[in-house]
Amino acid sequence: MQTTLTDRRSFLKKMAMASAIAAAASMFPGIMFAAEQEKGIPKNANLDWKKGPCRFCGVGCGVLVGTENGKAVAVKGDPNSPVNKGLCCVKGYHSIMALYGKDRLTHPLVKKNGRYVKTSMDEALDLIASKMKETIAEHGKDAVSIYGSGQWTIPDGYAASKLFKGCIGTNNVEANARLCMASAVTGFLTSFGLDEPMGCYEDIDHADVFVLWGNNMAEMHPVLFSRLLDQRLKRGVKIIDFATRTTRTSTAADKSILFLPQTDLAVANAICYEIIKNGWVNNSFVEKHCSFSKGLTNMGYGLEDNYTFTDKPEKISFEDYKTFLEDYTPEKVSKLSGVSVRDIKYMASYYGDPNKKVMSLWCMGMNQHTRGTWINNLVYNIHLLTGKISQPGNSPFSLTGQPSACGTVREVGTLTHKLPHGVVMNKEHREFAAKIWGVPAENIPSKPTYHTVEMFRALDRGDIRFMWIQVTNPMVTMPKLKRYRDGAKKEGRFIVVSDVYPTPTTDIADVILPSAMWIEREGMYGNSERRTQYFEQMVDPPGEAISDTWQLIEVAKRLGYEKQFPYKEETHIEEIYTEYRKHHDNIKHNMAPLEVLKSQSGAIWPYVDGKSTKWRFNAKYDPACSNGEDFHFYGKPDGKAIIWQRPYEPAAEEPDNEYPYWLNTGRVVEHWHTGSMTRRIPVLHQAMPHAYVELHPDDAERMQIKTGDAVRLTTRRGEITLPASINERGVPAPMQVFVPFFDENILINDITLDSFCPISKEPDYKKCAVRVEKA
Ligand SMILES: Nc1nc2c(c(=O)[nH]1)N[C@H]1C(S)=C(S)[C@@H](COP(=O)(O)OP(=O)(O)OC[C@H]3O[C@@H](n4cnc5c(=O)[nH]c(N)nc54)[C@H](O)[C@@H]3O)O[C@H]1N2
Ligand SMILES: Nc1nc2c(c(=O)[nH]1)N[C@H]1C(S)=C(S)[C@@H](COP(=O)(O)OP(=O)(O)OC[C@H]3O[C@@H](n4cnc5c(=O)[nH]c(N)nc54)[C@H](O)[C@@H]3O)O[C@H]1N2
Ligand code: SF4
Ligand SMILES: [Mo]
């Protein structure tokens, strides 16, 4: 049966039978239809509907929220949103319930003699400001830090960066997106010189083949995945799931190809080898628009404190690159990766076919990787060699996870080395930011300090003494968690946590600030396709809760920065956004004015002459192209994208006799990360009540383990015990296990490894060695 997302209603009418929704739901895993949802919308309700982006993932679906008597009571997909065209997934439809958990934090709590005591917001903010002053006086500026989030709104991140980098004068600003998107960023910067995808979601409507490089899209980007499935119904496109584990995405795909962890590096090189060997290179594109480079190898894994790495890129020739690829014949790579020669050639043939448009999609499989920057480069290589880039349907597309990982962390620049425009290492960039911030340029230090893992190491060592944590739950999500939890709890550390519920992170706080959440305040998020979306305040926050932005502003004023933070309570979001736009006031990055964001479902940047730029670097669509050619990779001084020579190197810790399995971790569709919100939504919690370990059925049989049996996992960091899951949600490959991290009672990160990509500093949560035993 044919269906489109836009005429979903008539499709549903046509189906008009009880089983229809069940059938559709199995075609669109994780997706719910409005009809199903509407059963829950109160009849005769006189609802006030307002639009905004969904609270949860980086897809950035447009939702309509219905409020009544000051409460959010209904959600539906916004049919006018080009992102989701009226659809939502289970999390989107239940998002408003996340506001109303029974144990919402409503008042500031201050730890006194080991107990939390209620205080007024004013007192709590006074205490935070005085502690910051005290710490700076005693230990210096670099002893205070802020750790934020890709779930920060744009104004939250902007206020944090301005306060810490511009006013206080420390680069101790990081965000959880380091754990998530950092390799995507360094991948973009090394290959193209500019961050974020060149294409947009419309690529899905044009591509013939989709290759997912270790992205469980059916569960993690469900509505976007439904757009792929919809295209398959309409146009017969092919979906290839290239992954280490069989998931719902694999079963929905046309072809599932499994590879051994880390060997994607080798397979990507083998695909390039095949493309060259078969004469599928787009020679004129490569000659005009690409150059070749190599960097240092054997970079290490960042396992020691203060580990640094600086790459030394070197130009090479196409011939050098071809010689390098001789090591990556499909035959050789097949042995290493477990992928058959036939399947390697199969993937290469789609990339090589000039008549097929190919979209590659990825997320944490490629980013949480000790060679995360490299594997991002390698997938770009495939698209560059074949010239399949920056055109509708030909698109290497790095997906983001959080609702504003792009908007806030990457665009506002809430990472230690970043500024909204440019980097702290560059004098002109510092001067430019300082001017807009109204601070002396000398205030902004020219050296980055700590990336996330190193920031928590510094807290453990005592180099950092004060940390403010907003919209993130690191005491569940840091790798090798025990070290960082013990470190944060040491004497002489002062931790402020802004959250909406009690979590393992609020457990270690000296001050807990209750935050106004999502539609309880006004803000903007930026999604995976460079789309900035605005939402207004729709309901009041509970108790004394105020937004993270306003918390920062109040503390900034108490620290004496009234001049830099002159914003008025009623208009501060608009004032901040208007100020923020000045940082990006150029044809390569213009952000749309607020009126535009308010009047439509957001806008894609660069927003130039009243128009979104949908495909960057392509002169047909992108007014910033200026070399007179069809394509212009203007992020690089010579206008050329770089094809990188990057070898396969093993993971930081591989299975051995003592720890014979691979441990992989990740997510499930029902829960958002640490479950702090989704576990308070009864339907989602009941659907997925606790964490488990997935085993391959052969391994389970050998160890006589059945679903529900207790299993002990032991790594070099410690052990945990949890129930087994066999042939349920996902199926790992033999000698591999998988554990989701949403359950704060089963802290899988207590046993993960804190190795990271030395270029991006993003940890590899997908690979370490583990022993598996029946408990
Ligand atoms: N329901 C729900 N949706 C979410 C989230 C959530 O918590 N819940 N979180 C959001 C966020 S922040 C993120 S970052 C995304 C994450 O989205 P995904 O990256 O899709 O999800 P994960 O479960 O983290 O990772 C799963 C994938 O890692 C791959 N993998 C493992 N090892 C390797 C390897 O060596 N190489 C490669 N290439 N792949 C490998 C596996 O094949 C698997 O497909 O989801 C977003 N969407
Ligand atoms: N083992 C393992 N660990 C991982 C990963 C993995 O794949 N495996 N993935 C990593 C990745 S990609 C990511 S993105 C991180 C995510 O890691 P985290 O960001 O630590 O996880 P969240 O649960 O999203 O934390 C968000 C917190 O903000 C709170 N909150 C919600 N709304 C608001 C608000 O408006 N204001 C404030 N102040 N608080 C609010 C929530 O209650 C919650 O406690 O986890 C990383 N950790
Ligand atoms: S796909 Fe993501 S953005 Fe869309 S409704 Fe689901 S959680 Fe929200
Ligand atoms: Mo993420």
Coordinates of N, CA and C and ligand atoms in Angstrom, one line a residue, residues 179-180 364 401-402 667 673, ligand 4:
L179 N 30.8 14.3 24.5 CA 30.7 12.8 24.6 C 29.9 12.3 23.4
C180 N 29.5 13.2 22.5 CA 28.5 12.9 21.5 C 28.8 13.3 20.1
M364 N 26.4 7.8 16.9 CA 27.4 7.5 17.9 C 28.3 6.3 17.5
G401 N 22.4 14.0 18.2 CA 21.6 13.3 19.1 C 20.7 14.2 19.9
Q402 N 21.2 15.3 20.5 CA 20.5 16.1 21.4 C 19.8 17.2 20.6
R667 N 21.5 3.0 23.6 CA 20.1 3.4 24.0 C 19.0 2.6 23.6
H673 N 18.3 9.0 27.3 CA 19.6 8.9 28.1 C 19.5 8.3 29.4
Ligands
MO4 MO 24.4 12.2 22.3

